[in-house]
Short mmCIF file of C-alpha atoms in Angstrom, two decimals:
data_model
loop_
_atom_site.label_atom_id
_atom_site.label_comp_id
_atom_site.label_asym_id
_atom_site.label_seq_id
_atom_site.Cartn_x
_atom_site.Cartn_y
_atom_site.Cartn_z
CA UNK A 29 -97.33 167.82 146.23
CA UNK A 30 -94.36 165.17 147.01
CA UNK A 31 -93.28 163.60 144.00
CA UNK A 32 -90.36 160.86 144.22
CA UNK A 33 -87.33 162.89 142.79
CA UNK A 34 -86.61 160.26 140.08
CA UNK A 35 -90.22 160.26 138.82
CA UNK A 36 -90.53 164.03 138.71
CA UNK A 37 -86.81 164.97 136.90
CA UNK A 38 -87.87 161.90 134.53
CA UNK A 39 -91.62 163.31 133.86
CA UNK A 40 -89.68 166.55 133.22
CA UNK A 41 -87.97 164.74 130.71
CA UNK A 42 -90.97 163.03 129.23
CA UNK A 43 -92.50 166.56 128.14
CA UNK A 44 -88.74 167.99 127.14
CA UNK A 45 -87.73 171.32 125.79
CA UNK A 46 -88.46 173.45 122.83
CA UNK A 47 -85.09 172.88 122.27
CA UNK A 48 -84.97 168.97 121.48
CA UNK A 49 -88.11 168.89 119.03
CA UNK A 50 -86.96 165.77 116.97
CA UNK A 51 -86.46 163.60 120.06
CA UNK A 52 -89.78 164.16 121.22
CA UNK A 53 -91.08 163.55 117.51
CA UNK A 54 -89.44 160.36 118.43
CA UNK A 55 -91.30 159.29 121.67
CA UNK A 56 -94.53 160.61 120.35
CA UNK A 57 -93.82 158.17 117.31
CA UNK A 58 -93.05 155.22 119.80
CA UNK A 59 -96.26 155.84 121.68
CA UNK A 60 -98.43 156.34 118.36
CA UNK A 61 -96.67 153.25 117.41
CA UNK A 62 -97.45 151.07 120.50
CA UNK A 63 -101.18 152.09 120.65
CA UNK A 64 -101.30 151.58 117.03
CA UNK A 65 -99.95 147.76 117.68
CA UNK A 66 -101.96 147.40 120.95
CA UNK A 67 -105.52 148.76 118.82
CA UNK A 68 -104.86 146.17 116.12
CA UNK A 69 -104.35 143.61 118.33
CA UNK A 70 -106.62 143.68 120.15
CA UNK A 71 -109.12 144.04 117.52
CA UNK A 72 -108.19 141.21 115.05
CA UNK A 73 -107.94 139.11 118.19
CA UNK A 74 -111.94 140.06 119.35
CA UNK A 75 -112.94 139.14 115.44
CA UNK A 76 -110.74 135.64 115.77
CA UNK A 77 -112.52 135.21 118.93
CA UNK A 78 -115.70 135.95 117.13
CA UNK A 79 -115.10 132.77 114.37
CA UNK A 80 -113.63 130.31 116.74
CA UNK A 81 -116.99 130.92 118.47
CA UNK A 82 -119.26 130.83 115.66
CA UNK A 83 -117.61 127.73 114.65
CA UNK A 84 -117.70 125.60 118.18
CA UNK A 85 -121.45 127.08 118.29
CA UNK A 86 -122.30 125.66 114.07
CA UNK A 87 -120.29 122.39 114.20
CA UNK A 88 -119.77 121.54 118.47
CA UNK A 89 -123.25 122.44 118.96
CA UNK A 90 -124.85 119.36 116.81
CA UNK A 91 -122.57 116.90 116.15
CA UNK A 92 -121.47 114.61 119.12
CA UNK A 93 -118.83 116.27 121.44
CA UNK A 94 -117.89 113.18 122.72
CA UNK A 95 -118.92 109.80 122.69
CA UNK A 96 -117.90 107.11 125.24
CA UNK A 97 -118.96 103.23 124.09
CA UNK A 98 -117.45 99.44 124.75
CA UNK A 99 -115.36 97.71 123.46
CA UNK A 100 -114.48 98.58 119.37
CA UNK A 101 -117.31 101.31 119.90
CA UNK A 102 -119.77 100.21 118.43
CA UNK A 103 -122.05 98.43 121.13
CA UNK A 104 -123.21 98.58 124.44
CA UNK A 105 -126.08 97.63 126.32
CA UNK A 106 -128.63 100.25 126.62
CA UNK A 107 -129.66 101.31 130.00
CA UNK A 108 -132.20 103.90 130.80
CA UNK A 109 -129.54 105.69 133.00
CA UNK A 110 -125.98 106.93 132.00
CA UNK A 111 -123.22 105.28 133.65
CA UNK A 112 -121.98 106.58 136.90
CA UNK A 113 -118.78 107.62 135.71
CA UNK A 114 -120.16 109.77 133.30
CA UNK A 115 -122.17 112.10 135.74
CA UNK A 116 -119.24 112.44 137.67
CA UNK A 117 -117.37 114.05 134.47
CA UNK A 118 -116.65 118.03 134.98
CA UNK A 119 -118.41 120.56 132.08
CA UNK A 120 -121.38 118.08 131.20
CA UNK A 121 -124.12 119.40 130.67
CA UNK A 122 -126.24 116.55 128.50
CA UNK A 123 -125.70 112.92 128.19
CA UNK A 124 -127.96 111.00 126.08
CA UNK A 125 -127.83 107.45 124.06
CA UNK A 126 -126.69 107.85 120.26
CA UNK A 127 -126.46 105.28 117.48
CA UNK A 128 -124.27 106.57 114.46
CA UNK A 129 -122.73 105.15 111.35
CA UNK A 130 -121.39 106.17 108.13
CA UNK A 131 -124.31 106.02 105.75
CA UNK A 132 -125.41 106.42 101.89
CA UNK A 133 -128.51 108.36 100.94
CA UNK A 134 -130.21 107.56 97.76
CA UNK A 135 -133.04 109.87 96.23
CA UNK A 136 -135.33 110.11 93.31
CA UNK A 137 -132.01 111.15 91.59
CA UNK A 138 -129.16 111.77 93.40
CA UNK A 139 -127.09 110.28 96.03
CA UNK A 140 -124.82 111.68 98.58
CA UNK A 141 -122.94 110.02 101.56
CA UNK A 142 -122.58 111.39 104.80
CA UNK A 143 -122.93 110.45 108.88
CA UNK A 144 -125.81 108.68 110.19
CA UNK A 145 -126.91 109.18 113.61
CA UNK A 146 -129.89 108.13 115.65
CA UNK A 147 -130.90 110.09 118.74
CA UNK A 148 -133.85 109.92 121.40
CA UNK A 149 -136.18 113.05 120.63
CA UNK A 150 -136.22 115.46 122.98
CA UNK A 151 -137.16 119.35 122.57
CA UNK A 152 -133.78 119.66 124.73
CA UNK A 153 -131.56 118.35 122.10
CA UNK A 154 -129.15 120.53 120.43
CA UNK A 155 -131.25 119.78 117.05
CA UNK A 156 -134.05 121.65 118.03
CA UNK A 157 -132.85 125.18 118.10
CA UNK A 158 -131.97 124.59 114.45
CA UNK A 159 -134.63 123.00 112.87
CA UNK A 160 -136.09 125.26 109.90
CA UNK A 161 -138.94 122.83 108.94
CA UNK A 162 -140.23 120.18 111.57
CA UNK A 163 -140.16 119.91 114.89
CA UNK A 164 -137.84 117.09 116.82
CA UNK A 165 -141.32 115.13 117.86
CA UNK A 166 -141.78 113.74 114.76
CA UNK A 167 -139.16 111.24 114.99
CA UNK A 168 -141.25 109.13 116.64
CA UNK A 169 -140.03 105.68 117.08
CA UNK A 170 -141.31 103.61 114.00
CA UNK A 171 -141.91 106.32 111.92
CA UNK A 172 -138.47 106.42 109.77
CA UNK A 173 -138.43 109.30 109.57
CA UNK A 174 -135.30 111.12 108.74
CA UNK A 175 -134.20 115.00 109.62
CA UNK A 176 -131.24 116.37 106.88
CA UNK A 177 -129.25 119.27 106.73
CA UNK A 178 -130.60 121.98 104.08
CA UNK A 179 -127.32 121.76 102.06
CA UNK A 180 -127.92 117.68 101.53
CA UNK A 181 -131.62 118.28 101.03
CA UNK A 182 -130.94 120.90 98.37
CA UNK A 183 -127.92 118.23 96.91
CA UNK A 184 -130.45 115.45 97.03
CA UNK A 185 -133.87 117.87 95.59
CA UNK A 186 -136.10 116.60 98.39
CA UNK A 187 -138.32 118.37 100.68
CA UNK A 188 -140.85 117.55 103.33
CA UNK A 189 -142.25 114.35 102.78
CA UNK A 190 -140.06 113.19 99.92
CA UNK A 191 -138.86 109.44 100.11
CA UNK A 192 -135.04 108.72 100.64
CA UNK A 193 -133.08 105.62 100.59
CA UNK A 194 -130.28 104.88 103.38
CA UNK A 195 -127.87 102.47 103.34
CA UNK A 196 -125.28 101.40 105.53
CA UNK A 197 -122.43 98.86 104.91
CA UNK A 198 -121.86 97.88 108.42
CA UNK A 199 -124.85 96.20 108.33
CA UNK A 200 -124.06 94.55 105.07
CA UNK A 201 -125.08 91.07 104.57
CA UNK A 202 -124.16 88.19 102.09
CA UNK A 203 -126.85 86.85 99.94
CA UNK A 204 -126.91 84.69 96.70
CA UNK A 205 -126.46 87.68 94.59
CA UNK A 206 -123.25 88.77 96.51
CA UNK A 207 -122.73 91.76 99.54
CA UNK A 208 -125.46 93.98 99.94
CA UNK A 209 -125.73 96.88 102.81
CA UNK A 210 -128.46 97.48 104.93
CA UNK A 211 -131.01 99.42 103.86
CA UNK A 212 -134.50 101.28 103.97
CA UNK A 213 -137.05 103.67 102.85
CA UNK A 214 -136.83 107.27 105.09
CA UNK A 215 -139.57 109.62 104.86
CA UNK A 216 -137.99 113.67 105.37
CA UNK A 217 -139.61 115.57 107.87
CA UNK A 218 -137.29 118.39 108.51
CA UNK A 219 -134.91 120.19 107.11
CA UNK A 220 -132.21 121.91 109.87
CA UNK A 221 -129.33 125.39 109.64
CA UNK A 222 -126.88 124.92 111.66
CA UNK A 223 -124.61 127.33 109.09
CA UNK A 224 -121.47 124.87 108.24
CA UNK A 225 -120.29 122.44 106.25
CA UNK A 226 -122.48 120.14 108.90
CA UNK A 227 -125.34 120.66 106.77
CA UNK A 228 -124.00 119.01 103.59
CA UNK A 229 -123.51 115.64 105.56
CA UNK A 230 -125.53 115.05 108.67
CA UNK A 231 -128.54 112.87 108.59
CA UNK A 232 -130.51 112.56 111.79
CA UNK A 233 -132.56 110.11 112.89
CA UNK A 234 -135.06 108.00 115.41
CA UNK A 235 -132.16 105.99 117.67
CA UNK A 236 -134.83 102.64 117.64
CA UNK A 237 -135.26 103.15 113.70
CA UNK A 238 -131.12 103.82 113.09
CA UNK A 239 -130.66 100.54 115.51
CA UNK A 240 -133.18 98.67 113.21
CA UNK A 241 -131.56 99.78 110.27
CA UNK A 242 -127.62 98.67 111.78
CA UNK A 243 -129.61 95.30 112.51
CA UNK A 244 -128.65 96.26 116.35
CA UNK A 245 -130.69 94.51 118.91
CA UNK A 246 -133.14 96.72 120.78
CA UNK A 247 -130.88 97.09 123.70
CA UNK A 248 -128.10 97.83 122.06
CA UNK A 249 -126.47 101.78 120.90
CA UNK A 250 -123.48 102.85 119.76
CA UNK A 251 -122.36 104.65 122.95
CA UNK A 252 -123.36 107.77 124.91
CA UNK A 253 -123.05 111.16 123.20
CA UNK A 254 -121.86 113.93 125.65
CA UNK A 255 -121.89 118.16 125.02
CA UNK A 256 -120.18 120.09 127.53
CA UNK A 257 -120.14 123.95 128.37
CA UNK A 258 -117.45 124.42 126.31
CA UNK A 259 -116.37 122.03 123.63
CA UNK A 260 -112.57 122.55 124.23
CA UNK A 261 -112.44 121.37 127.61
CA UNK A 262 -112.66 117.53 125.30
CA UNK A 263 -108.65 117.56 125.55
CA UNK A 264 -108.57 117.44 129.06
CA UNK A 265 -111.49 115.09 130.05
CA UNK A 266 -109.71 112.87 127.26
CA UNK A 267 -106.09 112.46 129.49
CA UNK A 268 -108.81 111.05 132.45
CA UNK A 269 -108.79 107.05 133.13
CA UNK A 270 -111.80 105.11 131.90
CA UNK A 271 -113.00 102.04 133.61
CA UNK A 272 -111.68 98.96 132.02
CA UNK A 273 -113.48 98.04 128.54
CA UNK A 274 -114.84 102.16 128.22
CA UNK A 275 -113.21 103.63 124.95
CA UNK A 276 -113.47 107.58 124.41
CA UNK A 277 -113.63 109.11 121.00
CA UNK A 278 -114.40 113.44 120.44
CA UNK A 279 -114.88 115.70 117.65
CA UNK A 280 -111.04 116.32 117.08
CA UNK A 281 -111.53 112.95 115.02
CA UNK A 282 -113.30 114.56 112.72
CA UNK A 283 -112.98 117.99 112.98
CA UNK A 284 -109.77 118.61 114.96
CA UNK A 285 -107.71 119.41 111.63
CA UNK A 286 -110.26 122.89 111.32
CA UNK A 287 -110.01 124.45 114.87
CA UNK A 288 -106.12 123.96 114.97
CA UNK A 289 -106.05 125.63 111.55
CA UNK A 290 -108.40 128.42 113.05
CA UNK A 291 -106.35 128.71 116.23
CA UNK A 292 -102.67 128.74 114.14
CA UNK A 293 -104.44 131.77 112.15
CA UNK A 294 -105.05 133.35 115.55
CA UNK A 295 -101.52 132.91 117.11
CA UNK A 296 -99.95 134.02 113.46
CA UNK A 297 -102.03 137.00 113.44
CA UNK A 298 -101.13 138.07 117.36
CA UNK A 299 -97.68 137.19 116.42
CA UNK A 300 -96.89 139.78 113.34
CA UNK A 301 -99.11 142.14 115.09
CA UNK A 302 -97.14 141.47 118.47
CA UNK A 303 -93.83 142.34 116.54
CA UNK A 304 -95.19 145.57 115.19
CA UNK A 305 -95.63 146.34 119.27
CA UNK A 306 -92.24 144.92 119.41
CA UNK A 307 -90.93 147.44 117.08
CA UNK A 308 -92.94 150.27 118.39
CA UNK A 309 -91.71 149.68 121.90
CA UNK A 310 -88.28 149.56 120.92
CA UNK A 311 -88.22 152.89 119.00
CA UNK A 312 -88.35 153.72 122.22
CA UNK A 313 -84.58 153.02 122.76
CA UNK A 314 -83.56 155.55 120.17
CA UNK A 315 -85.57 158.46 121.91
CA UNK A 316 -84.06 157.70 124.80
CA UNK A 317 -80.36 157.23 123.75
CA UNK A 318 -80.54 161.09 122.02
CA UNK A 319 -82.10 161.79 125.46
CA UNK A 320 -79.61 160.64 127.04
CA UNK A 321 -76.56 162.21 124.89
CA UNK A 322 -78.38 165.70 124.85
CA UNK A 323 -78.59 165.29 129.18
CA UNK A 324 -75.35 164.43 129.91
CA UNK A 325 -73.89 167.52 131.43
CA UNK A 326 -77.66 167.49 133.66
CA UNK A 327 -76.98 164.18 134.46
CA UNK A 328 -73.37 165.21 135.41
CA UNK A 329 -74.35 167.75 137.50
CA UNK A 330 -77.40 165.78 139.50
CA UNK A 331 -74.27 163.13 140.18
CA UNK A 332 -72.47 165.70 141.83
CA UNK A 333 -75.23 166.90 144.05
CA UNK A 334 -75.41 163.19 145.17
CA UNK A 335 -77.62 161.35 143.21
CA UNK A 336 -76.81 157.81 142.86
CA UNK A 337 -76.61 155.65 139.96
CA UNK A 338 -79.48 153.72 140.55
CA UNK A 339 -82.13 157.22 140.78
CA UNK A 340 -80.10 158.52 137.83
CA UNK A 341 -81.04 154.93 136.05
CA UNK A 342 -84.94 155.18 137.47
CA UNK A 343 -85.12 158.73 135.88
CA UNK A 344 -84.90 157.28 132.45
CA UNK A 345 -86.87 153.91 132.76
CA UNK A 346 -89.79 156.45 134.26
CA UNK A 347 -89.15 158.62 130.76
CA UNK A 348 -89.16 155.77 128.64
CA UNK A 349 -91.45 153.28 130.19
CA UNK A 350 -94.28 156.19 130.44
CA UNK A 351 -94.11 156.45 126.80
CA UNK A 352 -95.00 152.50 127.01
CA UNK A 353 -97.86 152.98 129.75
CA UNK A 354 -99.54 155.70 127.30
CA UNK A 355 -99.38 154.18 124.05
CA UNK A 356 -100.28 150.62 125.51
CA UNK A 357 -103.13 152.13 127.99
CA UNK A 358 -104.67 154.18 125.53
CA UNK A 359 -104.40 151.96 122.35
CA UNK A 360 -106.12 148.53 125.10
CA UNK A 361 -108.65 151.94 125.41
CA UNK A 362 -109.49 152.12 121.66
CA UNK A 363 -109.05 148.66 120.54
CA UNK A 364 -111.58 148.01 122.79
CA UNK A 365 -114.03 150.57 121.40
CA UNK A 366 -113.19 149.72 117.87
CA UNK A 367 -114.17 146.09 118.53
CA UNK A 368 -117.36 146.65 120.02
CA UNK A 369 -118.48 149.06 117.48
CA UNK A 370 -116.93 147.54 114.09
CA UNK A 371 -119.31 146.44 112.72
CA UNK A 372 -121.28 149.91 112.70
CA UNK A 373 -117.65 151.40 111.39
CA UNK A 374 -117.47 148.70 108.56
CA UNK A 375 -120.90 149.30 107.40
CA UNK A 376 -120.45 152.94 107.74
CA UNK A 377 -117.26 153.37 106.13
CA UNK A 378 -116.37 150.33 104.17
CA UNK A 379 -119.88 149.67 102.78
CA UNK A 380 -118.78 149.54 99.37
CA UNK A 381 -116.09 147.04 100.19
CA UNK A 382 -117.65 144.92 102.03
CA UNK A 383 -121.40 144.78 101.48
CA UNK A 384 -124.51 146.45 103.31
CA UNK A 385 -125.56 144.51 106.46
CA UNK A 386 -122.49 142.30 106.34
CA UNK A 387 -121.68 141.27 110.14
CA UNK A 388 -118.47 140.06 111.54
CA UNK A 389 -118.44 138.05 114.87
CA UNK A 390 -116.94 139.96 117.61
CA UNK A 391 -116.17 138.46 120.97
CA UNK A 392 -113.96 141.01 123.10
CA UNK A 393 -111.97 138.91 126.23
CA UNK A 394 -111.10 141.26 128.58
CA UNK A 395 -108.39 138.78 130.28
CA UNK A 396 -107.03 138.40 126.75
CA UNK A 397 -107.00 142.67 126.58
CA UNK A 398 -105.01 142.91 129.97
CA UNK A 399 -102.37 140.35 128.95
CA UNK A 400 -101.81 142.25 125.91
CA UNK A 401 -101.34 145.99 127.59
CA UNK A 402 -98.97 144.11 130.01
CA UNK A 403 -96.81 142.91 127.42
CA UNK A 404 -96.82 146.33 125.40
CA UNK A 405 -95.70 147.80 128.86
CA UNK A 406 -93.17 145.21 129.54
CA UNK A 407 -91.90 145.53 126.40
CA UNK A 408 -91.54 148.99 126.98
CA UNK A 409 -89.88 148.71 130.25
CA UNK A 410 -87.52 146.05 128.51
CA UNK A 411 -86.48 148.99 125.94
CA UNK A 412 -85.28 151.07 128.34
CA UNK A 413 -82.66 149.18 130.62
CA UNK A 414 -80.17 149.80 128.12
CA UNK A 415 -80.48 153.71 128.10
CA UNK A 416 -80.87 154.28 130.98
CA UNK A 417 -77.78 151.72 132.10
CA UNK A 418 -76.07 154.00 129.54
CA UNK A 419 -76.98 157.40 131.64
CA UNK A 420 -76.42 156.11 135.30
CA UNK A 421 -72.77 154.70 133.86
CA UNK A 422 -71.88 158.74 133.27
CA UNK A 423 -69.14 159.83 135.12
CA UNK A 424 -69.23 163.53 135.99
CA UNK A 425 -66.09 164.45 135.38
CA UNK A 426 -65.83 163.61 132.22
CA UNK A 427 -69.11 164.82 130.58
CA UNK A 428 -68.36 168.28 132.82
CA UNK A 429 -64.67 168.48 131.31
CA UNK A 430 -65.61 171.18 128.66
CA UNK A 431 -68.32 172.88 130.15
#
């Protein structure tokens, strides 16, 4: 079979002699090295993956993506159909009216404070995949009744049918006896799990009874609430012009601070494990540097037979660089099984550490896999220039002198 001349002498090279034992100890150690980097990589990166996910799905998938209102954002007039520069907005995928507001909630005996907001029922609202008691029909208009996350309801002690008090100082008014907020009598009929800190602060509901409650007039909301495919996509659609008056506020108010901590832990991580590739790969030039001092006579004598410097330099970068290919190709191999099956590993190995039935989220990118072999290979490419610059600058008749 035809094999380029440079790629077979440097393949040669790549398996090497009884003779030269600790340089091959060498490569092998690069390539162990690499895939070693490559597996961990790509592993800690599927887990990240896994909570950034679990977190837009808990905390994105309730509270309002985005909300567009008028003027200070508080009021607008109520329409039964969204504006039409909303439906033309990329990654929608539900627009509805919402009235929110900061709010106070007052049981038998405790209180709490938390976020207000009032919503039209619909069995497609993000609420009702959540709800662990009740269903989203009971917050019939008039009712007041009131849905709260289990964490408040377990802070407050109430429970299906219990009475709460909410009150809202934007709706405060003056009276005789001084300021006093806005308030009413809520009856609880369901509790909801969304799995987050959500649940210790979200109170949800009937948009006509929050209204009522802000003293709003009945055509009047606090804006329209908008979820998208994928929550992220917020700081683009953000940068886009609004029609004069149109004010756009997302969830990186309120919980922007998290995700960028989540996503600096990710880069962090890919970093130090990135470096350990880093080193790996460029173990790569000492191999070839004892390589290339052990070969010099060879290299010498393929000179004089009329090989040029530049196939004397591909010899090398094909030794060293397959070292790269190996190690990255076969640790992107088992990274990838190790994510997909860890968390049968951790509960069959590591049960003791970390707890029967324990389950880490695992989301495995495959673009994110194939940009990280490429960079173990093109860091192992990188590690070889200077080697095999070294070899092709040989001049015959001095490494042939004392042969």
């Amino acid at each position: 079979m035809f094999h380029p001349v440079s790629a077979f002498i440097g393949l040669r090279y790549l398996r090497g002699r009884s003779g030269d034992k600790f340089s091959r100890f060498v490569s092998y150690m690069s390539t162990a090295g690499i895939s070693i980097g490559v597996l961990s990589l790509i592993t800690v990166l599927s887990v990240m993956n896994g909570f950034e996910g679990q977190l837009k799905q808990k905390i994105l998938g309730v509270l309002p993506q985005a909300v567009v209102s008028q003027f200070d954002g508080k009021t607008l007039f109520n329409s039964q159909k969204p504006p039409g520069f909303l439906l033309e907005l990329p990654y929608v995928e539900q627009i509805s009216p919402l009235v929110r507001s900061e709010a106070v909630i007052q049981s038998s005996s405790r209180l709490s404070a938390g976020l207000m907001i009032g919503i039209e029922p619909s069995e497609t609202d993000p609420i009702a995949d959540r709800m662990m008691m009740g269903q989203v029909s009971d917050l019939s208009p008039g009712s007041y009744h009131v849905f709260l996350g289990h964490t408040l309801a377990r802070t407050l002690n109430v429970t299906l049918g219990d009475k709460v008090r909410l009150m809202v100082t934007e709706a405060s008014q003056f009276t005789p006896l001084g300021r006093i907020p806005s308030q009413r009598n809520f009856t609880v009929a369901g509790i909801f799990n969304t799995g987050s800190d959500v649940d210790g602060m979200l109170m949800v509901t009937n948009i006509q009874d929050a209204g009522r409650l802000l003293r709003y007039s009945p055509t009047t909301i606090s804006g329209w609430r908008l979820f998208f495919s994928d929550p992220f996509v917020v700081s683009e659609l953000s940068t886009k012009a609004l029609p004069e008056g149109w004010h756009w506020s997302d969830w990186r108010d309120q919980r922007g601070e998290l995700f960028q901590a989540v996503r600096m832990e990710k880069n962090m991580m890919g970093l130090m494990l990135g470096l350990i590739i880093a080193v790996a790969a460029f173990n790569i030039i000492s191999a070839l540097i004892m390589v290339v001092m052990e070969k010099q006579s060879e290299v010498a004598i393929l000179k004089t037979q009329g090989m040029t410097n530049h196939q004397v330099l591909a010899i090398f970068i094909v030794q060293g660089a397959s070292s790269g290919v190996i190690g990255a190709i076969v640790g992107g191999l088992l990274g990838t099984l190790l994510a997909a099956n860890l968390n049968d590993v951790l509960n069959t190995v590591g049960f003791s550490l970390f707890g029967g039935g324990t389950q880490l989220p695992v989301v495995i990118s495959p673009m994110q896999i194939g940009i990280v072999i490429i960079s173990a290979i093109a860091l192992s490419l990188l590690a070889t220039l200077f080697p095999s610059y070294r070899a092709a600058s040989v001049k015959p008749a001095e490494a042939l002198r004392y042969e």
